[in-house]
Amino acid sequence: RAAYLGAANLAGYLAGALFGRSLASKTSTRFTLRAMMLLASIAFFACAWPVSFAWFFAWRFLSGVAGGALMVLAAPTVLAHVPPSRRGLAGGLIFMGVGVGIAASGTLVPMLLQQGLEQTWLGLGLISLALTLLAWWGWPTAEAPVATTTHHRHAAPSGTLKALYVEYALNAAGWVPHMIFLVDFVARGLGQGLQTGAQYWVLFGIGATVGPLLAGLLADRIGFGRALRVSFIIEAICVAVPAFGLGSVWLMISSVIVGAFVTGTVPLVLGRVHEILAHHPARQTSAWQTATVGFALFQAVAAYGLSFLFSYSGGNYSLLFLIGTSAMLLAFVIDVVAVVQRSTPEHLLK
């Protein structure tokens, strides 16, 4: 049944990503963001009471809806009010929260579980509600300034944008071996036990916490396009590390760096969307929505597909990490080809 609840959360996330902009257009972006944060908080409290499986299913679905809508709406809403030269740093700060959540799952949640499952849900609900209240008045009260009409004289680079969608989706697939199998690999594959495996997950979460900020600072210096290509290569190397049995030190480095890029790539892709559609600001939010939906779909397909392959191969961990590496390398190749096809040496420097 846990798998069905996970599927409900994913289905809700996809629904939220697909219809978040429609909800905002019917009311306002600020109202929708507030409502989704409240919904996520209420979902935690609701899960503290085990009414029935259908009850859990419904609330995990609604929690996913909130998450998907927030992912689509929050960052573009804030970044539209940030100067382009500071969007890397701003995007990094926004998505640090995802990393904090991952780190908390390996530290705070086990502590809460010692008090009981009901107390854990209530504790998470209180934390979520406190963060909702903290952010309540922070959302922009007005839409970002509308771009001048001269911007629309430029043709939208649809080929480069479509390539970015595929790259982001491939990244989602490439992270799956670490996100789903890292703890099991350490615990059972290396025979070090679940406690040691959990320690690697905490390292993964620490990387995920600082990753967005570091990636954003890098993008502000060298541009989102170049930063994204650098990230693909580093990710490919680090995802491959567990497949070669290089020892604990390298595995720890791999855990931290992959964790950093799991969250750090998000502001890079969002910033790249803004770069590509700099002359078409009205399309930026819908493009980010498309990228988010593709990301979620590929991550789900990869999770189920690699789980099946793992069972079919008799527990071959190395195969999973090598497939993840291949996805990262393919994303790099697609990005380079898209940039070369689009342009001149001037574009290659972006």
Tab-separated table of C-alpha atoms in Angstrom:
chain	number	residue	atom	x	y	z
A	1	ARG	CA	0.000	0.000	0.000
A	2	ALA	CA	2.952	2.322	0.541
A	3	ALA	CA	3.607	2.153	-3.204
A	4	TYR	CA	0.033	3.275	-3.908
A	5	LEU	CA	0.425	6.215	-1.532
A	6	GLY	CA	3.642	7.169	-3.296
A	7	ALA	CA	1.820	6.962	-6.614
A	8	ALA	CA	-0.961	9.182	-5.224
A	9	ASN	CA	1.584	11.798	-4.201
A	10	LEU	CA	3.219	11.703	-7.634
A	11	ALA	CA	-0.140	11.929	-9.400
A	12	GLY	CA	-1.004	14.932	-7.281
A	13	TYR	CA	2.337	16.544	-8.065
A	14	LEU	CA	1.705	16.154	-11.790
A	15	ALA	CA	-1.796	17.585	-11.409
A	16	GLY	CA	-0.465	20.546	-9.468
A	17	ALA	CA	2.246	21.177	-12.042
A	18	LEU	CA	-0.250	20.944	-14.893
A	19	PHE	CA	-3.008	23.088	-13.418
A	20	GLY	CA	-1.159	25.404	-11.030
A	21	ARG	CA	-1.078	28.265	-13.536
A	22	SER	CA	-4.781	27.805	-14.305
A	23	LEU	CA	-5.611	28.068	-10.604
A	24	ALA	CA	-3.525	31.219	-10.327
A	25	SER	CA	-5.210	32.781	-13.371
A	26	LYS	CA	-8.657	32.285	-11.836
A	27	THR	CA	-7.720	34.030	-8.585
A	28	SER	CA	-4.215	35.441	-8.240
A	29	THR	CA	-0.735	33.986	-7.983
A	30	ARG	CA	-0.351	35.258	-4.432
A	31	PHE	CA	-3.655	33.708	-3.322
A	32	THR	CA	-2.789	30.380	-4.961
A	33	LEU	CA	0.662	30.231	-3.368
A	34	ARG	CA	-0.798	30.898	0.065
A	35	ALA	CA	-3.552	28.343	-0.468
A	36	MET	CA	-1.121	25.646	-1.589
A	37	MET	CA	1.149	26.188	1.416
A	38	LEU	CA	-1.860	25.903	3.712
A	39	LEU	CA	-3.021	22.771	1.897
A	40	ALA	CA	0.379	21.128	2.380
A	41	SER	CA	0.278	21.956	6.105
A	42	ILE	CA	-3.272	20.641	6.506
A	43	ALA	CA	-2.291	17.410	4.709
A	44	PHE	CA	0.359	16.699	7.359
A	45	PHE	CA	-2.143	17.206	10.179
A	46	ALA	CA	-4.743	15.063	8.406
A	47	CYS	CA	-2.350	12.128	8.079
A	48	ALA	CA	-1.926	12.063	11.861
A	49	TRP	CA	-5.353	10.404	12.092
A	50	PRO	CA	-5.448	6.952	10.413
A	51	VAL	CA	-9.090	7.089	9.339
A	52	SER	CA	-8.735	4.753	6.360
A	53	PHE	CA	-6.531	3.982	3.382
A	54	ALA	CA	-8.737	6.168	1.156
A	55	TRP	CA	-8.237	9.043	3.631
A	56	PHE	CA	-4.449	8.711	3.385
A	57	PHE	CA	-4.630	8.349	-0.395
A	58	ALA	CA	-6.663	11.543	-0.768
A	59	TRP	CA	-4.440	13.625	1.480
A	60	ARG	CA	-1.194	12.368	-0.100
A	61	PHE	CA	-2.704	13.286	-3.480
A	62	LEU	CA	-3.593	16.784	-2.246
A	63	SER	CA	-0.125	17.153	-0.739
A	64	GLY	CA	1.313	16.353	-4.165
A	65	VAL	CA	-1.001	18.919	-5.785
A	66	ALA	CA	0.335	21.563	-3.410
A	67	GLY	CA	3.932	20.621	-4.123
A	68	GLY	CA	3.484	20.635	-7.894
A	69	ALA	CA	1.696	23.983	-7.925
A	70	LEU	CA	4.297	25.569	-5.654
A	71	MET	CA	7.130	24.287	-7.841
A	72	VAL	CA	5.551	25.783	-10.955
A	73	LEU	CA	4.508	29.119	-9.468
A	74	ALA	CA	6.796	30.103	-6.610
A	75	ALA	CA	10.198	30.545	-8.227
A	76	PRO	CA	9.034	32.282	-11.455
A	77	THR	CA	6.881	34.652	-9.384
A	78	VAL	CA	9.802	35.724	-7.208
A	79	LEU	CA	12.501	35.731	-9.909
A	80	ALA	CA	10.435	37.996	-12.143
A	81	HIS	CA	11.116	40.753	-9.587
A	82	VAL	CA	14.867	40.034	-9.313
A	83	PRO	CA	17.471	41.712	-11.561
A	84	PRO	CA	18.893	39.234	-14.132
A	85	SER	CA	22.400	39.572	-12.681
A	86	ARG	CA	21.164	38.233	-9.309
A	87	ARG	CA	18.761	35.534	-10.446
A	88	GLY	CA	21.256	32.722	-9.952
A	89	LEU	CA	21.726	33.571	-6.281
A	90	ALA	CA	18.008	34.220	-5.777
A	91	GLY	CA	17.050	30.931	-7.436
A	92	GLY	CA	19.594	29.111	-5.301
A	93	LEU	CA	18.131	30.549	-2.117
A	94	ILE	CA	14.614	29.559	-3.190
A	95	PHE	CA	15.490	25.929	-3.856
A	96	MET	CA	17.667	25.512	-0.765
A	97	GLY	CA	14.409	24.621	0.949
A	98	VAL	CA	14.217	21.378	-1.018
A	99	GLY	CA	17.654	20.406	0.265
A	100	VAL	CA	16.720	21.286	3.822
A	101	GLY	CA	13.736	18.959	3.472
A	102	ILE	CA	15.951	16.112	2.266
A	103	ALA	CA	18.402	16.643	5.110
A	104	ALA	CA	15.517	16.774	7.609
A	105	SER	CA	14.179	13.451	6.321
A	106	GLY	CA	17.403	11.812	7.506
A	107	THR	CA	17.666	13.667	10.813
A	108	LEU	CA	14.478	15.333	12.074
A	109	VAL	CA	12.003	12.644	10.984
A	110	PRO	CA	13.823	9.773	12.770
A	111	MET	CA	13.847	11.906	15.933
A	112	LEU	CA	10.119	12.570	15.641
A	113	LEU	CA	9.418	8.887	14.978
A	114	GLN	CA	10.815	8.068	18.400
A	115	GLN	CA	7.756	9.860	19.806
A	116	GLY	CA	5.359	7.923	17.587
A	117	LEU	CA	3.917	8.087	14.075
A	118	GLU	CA	1.016	10.371	15.008
A	119	GLN	CA	3.394	12.798	16.713
A	120	THR	CA	5.629	12.747	13.644
A	121	TRP	CA	2.807	13.867	11.345
A	122	LEU	CA	1.747	16.539	13.834
A	123	GLY	CA	5.319	17.774	14.191
A	124	LEU	CA	5.736	18.030	10.424
A	125	GLY	CA	2.397	19.840	10.210
A	126	LEU	CA	3.472	22.401	12.817
A	127	ILE	CA	6.770	23.020	11.021
A	128	SER	CA	4.985	23.415	7.695
A	129	LEU	CA	2.415	25.777	9.211
A	130	ALA	CA	5.140	27.883	10.820
A	131	LEU	CA	6.940	28.213	7.486
A	132	THR	CA	3.641	29.086	5.787
A	133	LEU	CA	3.041	31.921	8.244
A	134	LEU	CA	6.632	33.096	7.856
A	135	ALA	CA	6.228	33.366	4.073
A	136	TRP	CA	2.627	34.644	4.163
A	137	TRP	CA	3.428	38.321	3.551
A	138	GLY	CA	6.556	37.696	1.502
A	139	TRP	CA	4.915	36.903	-1.829
A	140	PRO	CA	4.897	39.768	-4.371
A	141	THR	CA	1.663	41.745	-4.314
A	142	ALA	CA	1.896	42.768	-7.975
A	143	GLU	CA	2.805	41.093	-11.217
A	144	ALA	CA	6.285	41.666	-12.663
A	145	PRO	CA	6.701	44.577	-15.072
A	146	VAL	CA	5.527	43.708	-18.576
A	147	ALA	CA	8.243	43.628	-21.222
A	148	THR	CA	8.141	46.089	-24.094
A	149	THR	CA	6.576	44.982	-27.349
A	150	THR	CA	9.896	45.109	-29.178
A	151	HIS	CA	10.874	41.937	-27.416
A	152	HIS	CA	8.297	40.005	-29.371
A	153	ARG	CA	10.031	40.749	-32.670
A	154	HIS	CA	12.559	38.037	-31.868
A	155	ALA	CA	11.803	34.472	-32.899
A	156	ALA	CA	11.498	32.115	-29.952
A	157	PRO	CA	14.335	29.507	-29.966
A	158	SER	CA	12.006	26.517	-29.719
A	159	GLY	CA	14.676	23.954	-30.641
A	160	THR	CA	16.935	24.964	-27.761
A	161	LEU	CA	13.975	25.018	-25.384
A	162	LYS	CA	12.821	21.536	-26.401
A	163	ALA	CA	16.358	20.276	-25.919
A	164	LEU	CA	16.354	21.756	-22.423
A	165	TYR	CA	13.139	19.885	-21.605
A	166	VAL	CA	14.780	16.605	-22.629
A	167	GLU	CA	17.974	17.402	-20.693
A	168	TYR	CA	16.065	18.175	-17.507
A	169	ALA	CA	14.038	14.980	-17.862
A	170	LEU	CA	17.210	12.935	-18.407
A	171	ASN	CA	18.698	14.499	-15.280
A	172	ALA	CA	15.649	13.392	-13.325
A	173	ALA	CA	16.279	9.834	-14.508
A	174	GLY	CA	20.023	10.086	-13.828
A	175	TRP	CA	19.502	10.971	-10.181
A	176	VAL	CA	17.222	8.013	-9.447
A	177	PRO	CA	20.024	5.519	-8.584
A	178	HIS	CA	21.257	7.816	-5.814
A	179	MET	CA	17.844	8.997	-4.658
A	180	ILE	CA	16.283	5.537	-4.396
A	181	PHE	CA	19.108	2.987	-4.217
A	182	LEU	CA	21.981	4.754	-2.417
A	183	VAL	CA	20.945	3.760	1.113
A	184	ASP	CA	20.152	0.192	0.037
A	185	PHE	CA	23.452	-0.011	-1.854
A	186	VAL	CA	25.408	0.912	1.282
A	187	ALA	CA	23.271	-1.135	3.656
A	188	ARG	CA	22.942	-4.363	1.660
A	189	GLY	CA	25.213	-4.039	-1.360
A	190	LEU	CA	28.236	-3.114	0.733
A	191	GLY	CA	26.974	-4.921	3.836
A	192	GLN	CA	27.419	-1.880	6.091
A	193	GLY	CA	23.928	-1.852	7.565
A	194	LEU	CA	20.976	0.513	7.480
A	195	GLN	CA	22.408	2.954	10.029
A	196	THR	CA	25.482	3.596	7.888
A	197	GLY	CA	23.288	3.858	4.812
A	198	ALA	CA	21.216	6.541	6.558
A	199	GLN	CA	24.412	8.498	7.236
A	200	TYR	CA	25.116	8.630	3.503
A	201	TRP	CA	21.569	9.911	2.978
A	202	VAL	CA	22.264	12.716	5.453
A	203	LEU	CA	25.378	13.594	3.431
A	204	PHE	CA	23.179	13.596	0.344
A	205	GLY	CA	20.820	15.998	2.128
A	206	ILE	CA	23.648	18.293	3.211
A	207	GLY	CA	24.755	18.541	-0.407
A	208	ALA	CA	21.173	19.212	-1.466
A	209	THR	CA	20.959	22.069	1.041
A	210	VAL	CA	23.988	24.011	-0.217
A	211	GLY	CA	23.770	22.924	-3.868
A	212	PRO	CA	21.227	25.496	-5.108
A	213	LEU	CA	23.133	28.407	-3.581
A	214	LEU	CA	26.490	27.329	-5.031
A	215	ALA	CA	24.958	26.571	-8.431
A	216	GLY	CA	23.249	29.954	-8.449
A	217	LEU	CA	26.469	31.795	-7.627
A	218	LEU	CA	28.245	29.900	-10.418
A	219	ALA	CA	25.495	30.785	-12.898
A	220	ASP	CA	25.715	34.473	-11.991
A	221	ARG	CA	29.407	34.350	-12.899
A	222	ILE	CA	29.496	32.252	-16.074
A	223	GLY	CA	25.879	32.146	-17.262
A	224	PHE	CA	23.179	29.510	-16.817
A	225	GLY	CA	23.917	27.685	-20.066
A	226	ARG	CA	27.585	27.114	-19.350
A	227	ALA	CA	26.919	26.303	-15.678
A	228	LEU	CA	24.403	23.678	-16.755
A	229	ARG	CA	26.890	21.993	-19.081
A	230	VAL	CA	29.527	21.942	-16.340
A	231	SER	CA	27.000	20.385	-13.976
A	232	PHE	CA	26.157	17.594	-16.440
A	233	ILE	CA	29.796	16.478	-16.601
A	234	ILE	CA	30.350	16.625	-12.832
A	235	GLU	CA	27.099	14.759	-12.219
A	236	ALA	CA	27.997	12.038	-14.716
A	237	ILE	CA	31.309	11.404	-12.961
A	238	CYS	CA	29.800	11.350	-9.470
A	239	VAL	CA	26.819	9.166	-10.381
A	240	ALA	CA	29.274	6.594	-11.766
A	241	VAL	CA	31.408	6.418	-8.589
A	242	PRO	CA	29.410	3.693	-6.763
A	243	ALA	CA	29.681	1.419	-9.805
A	244	PHE	CA	33.468	1.199	-9.525
A	245	GLY	CA	33.912	0.422	-5.817
A	246	LEU	CA	36.381	3.240	-5.160
A	247	GLY	CA	35.927	3.191	-1.386
A	248	SER	CA	34.077	5.099	1.322
A	249	VAL	CA	35.733	8.475	0.787
A	250	TRP	CA	34.777	8.606	-2.880
A	251	LEU	CA	31.302	7.347	-2.080
A	252	MET	CA	30.843	10.138	0.468
A	253	ILE	CA	32.022	12.701	-2.097
A	254	SER	CA	29.629	11.210	-4.636
A	255	SER	CA	26.723	11.411	-2.176
A	256	VAL	CA	27.341	15.066	-1.346
A	257	ILE	CA	27.923	16.236	-4.926
A	258	VAL	CA	24.997	14.363	-6.480
A	259	GLY	CA	22.800	15.655	-3.663
A	260	ALA	CA	24.016	19.176	-4.422
A	261	PHE	CA	23.056	18.890	-8.073
A	262	VAL	CA	19.679	17.243	-7.407
A	263	THR	CA	18.568	20.602	-6.053
A	264	GLY	CA	21.218	22.787	-7.703
A	265	THR	CA	20.204	21.867	-11.233
A	266	VAL	CA	16.667	23.168	-10.642
A	267	PRO	CA	17.608	26.875	-10.443
A	268	LEU	CA	20.051	26.340	-13.316
A	269	VAL	CA	17.297	25.001	-15.578
A	270	LEU	CA	14.870	27.717	-14.475
A	271	GLY	CA	17.507	30.356	-15.151
A	272	ARG	CA	18.266	28.796	-18.523
A	273	VAL	CA	14.560	29.015	-19.400
A	274	HIS	CA	14.714	32.732	-18.630
A	275	GLU	CA	17.843	33.084	-20.786
A	276	ILE	CA	16.344	31.275	-23.750
A	277	LEU	CA	13.070	33.198	-23.523
A	278	ALA	CA	14.588	36.538	-22.524
A	279	HIS	CA	12.690	38.233	-25.369
A	280	HIS	CA	9.482	36.296	-24.637
A	281	PRO	CA	8.852	36.766	-20.892
A	282	ALA	CA	5.187	35.822	-21.219
A	283	ARG	CA	6.242	32.277	-22.177
A	284	GLN	CA	8.661	31.730	-19.303
A	285	THR	CA	6.189	30.430	-16.728
A	286	SER	CA	4.514	28.015	-19.161
A	287	ALA	CA	7.934	26.758	-20.286
A	288	TRP	CA	8.940	26.122	-16.680
A	289	GLN	CA	5.665	24.280	-16.181
A	290	THR	CA	6.426	22.017	-19.143
A	291	ALA	CA	9.929	21.340	-17.835
A	292	THR	CA	8.573	20.480	-14.372
A	293	VAL	CA	5.985	18.059	-15.745
A	294	GLY	CA	8.597	16.331	-17.919
A	295	PHE	CA	10.906	16.099	-14.932
A	296	ALA	CA	8.261	14.439	-12.762
A	297	LEU	CA	7.237	11.988	-15.476
A	298	PHE	CA	10.779	10.872	-16.276
A	299	GLN	CA	11.656	10.528	-12.610
A	300	ALA	CA	8.629	8.294	-12.044
A	301	VAL	CA	9.312	6.185	-15.143
A	302	ALA	CA	12.979	5.832	-14.190
A	303	ALA	CA	12.113	4.883	-10.619
A	304	TYR	CA	9.765	2.094	-11.677
A	305	GLY	CA	11.941	1.049	-14.613
A	306	LEU	CA	15.178	0.824	-12.631
A	307	SER	CA	13.393	-0.970	-9.792
A	308	PHE	CA	12.206	-3.597	-12.282
A	309	LEU	CA	15.657	-3.823	-13.835
A	310	PHE	CA	17.249	-4.199	-10.407
A	311	SER	CA	15.026	-7.176	-9.624
A	312	TYR	CA	15.461	-8.662	-13.097
A	313	SER	CA	19.261	-8.383	-12.928
A	314	GLY	CA	19.482	-10.093	-9.569
A	315	GLY	CA	20.397	-6.953	-7.627
A	316	ASN	CA	23.017	-5.432	-9.938
A	317	TYR	CA	23.660	-2.018	-8.384
A	318	SER	CA	26.475	-1.125	-10.787
A	319	LEU	CA	24.143	-1.393	-13.766
A	320	LEU	CA	21.791	1.171	-12.219
A	321	PHE	CA	24.524	3.739	-11.582
A	322	LEU	CA	25.967	3.280	-15.070
A	323	ILE	CA	22.534	3.874	-16.598
A	324	GLY	CA	22.252	7.049	-14.523
A	325	THR	CA	25.646	8.150	-15.783
A	326	SER	CA	24.601	7.515	-19.377
A	327	ALA	CA	21.527	9.710	-18.895
A	328	MET	CA	23.716	12.576	-17.647
A	329	LEU	CA	26.164	12.247	-20.535
A	330	LEU	CA	23.314	12.153	-23.048
A	331	ALA	CA	21.916	15.363	-21.519
A	332	PHE	CA	25.319	17.023	-22.010
A	333	VAL	CA	25.558	15.911	-25.627
A	334	ILE	CA	22.032	17.121	-26.414
A	335	ASP	CA	22.765	20.517	-24.886
A	336	VAL	CA	25.994	20.975	-26.858
A	337	VAL	CA	24.352	19.901	-30.122
A	338	ALA	CA	21.397	22.239	-29.526
A	339	VAL	CA	23.661	25.218	-28.903
A	340	VAL	CA	25.849	24.458	-31.931
A	341	GLN	CA	22.838	24.028	-34.205
A	342	ARG	CA	21.291	27.224	-32.988
A	343	SER	CA	24.161	29.455	-33.603
A	344	THR	CA	27.442	31.203	-33.927
A	345	PRO	CA	30.520	31.275	-31.668
A	346	GLU	CA	28.875	34.146	-29.786
A	347	HIS	CA	26.135	31.834	-28.587
A	348	LEU	CA	28.638	29.171	-27.581
A	349	LEU	CA	30.041	31.542	-24.988
A	350	LYS	CA	26.748	31.944	-23.205
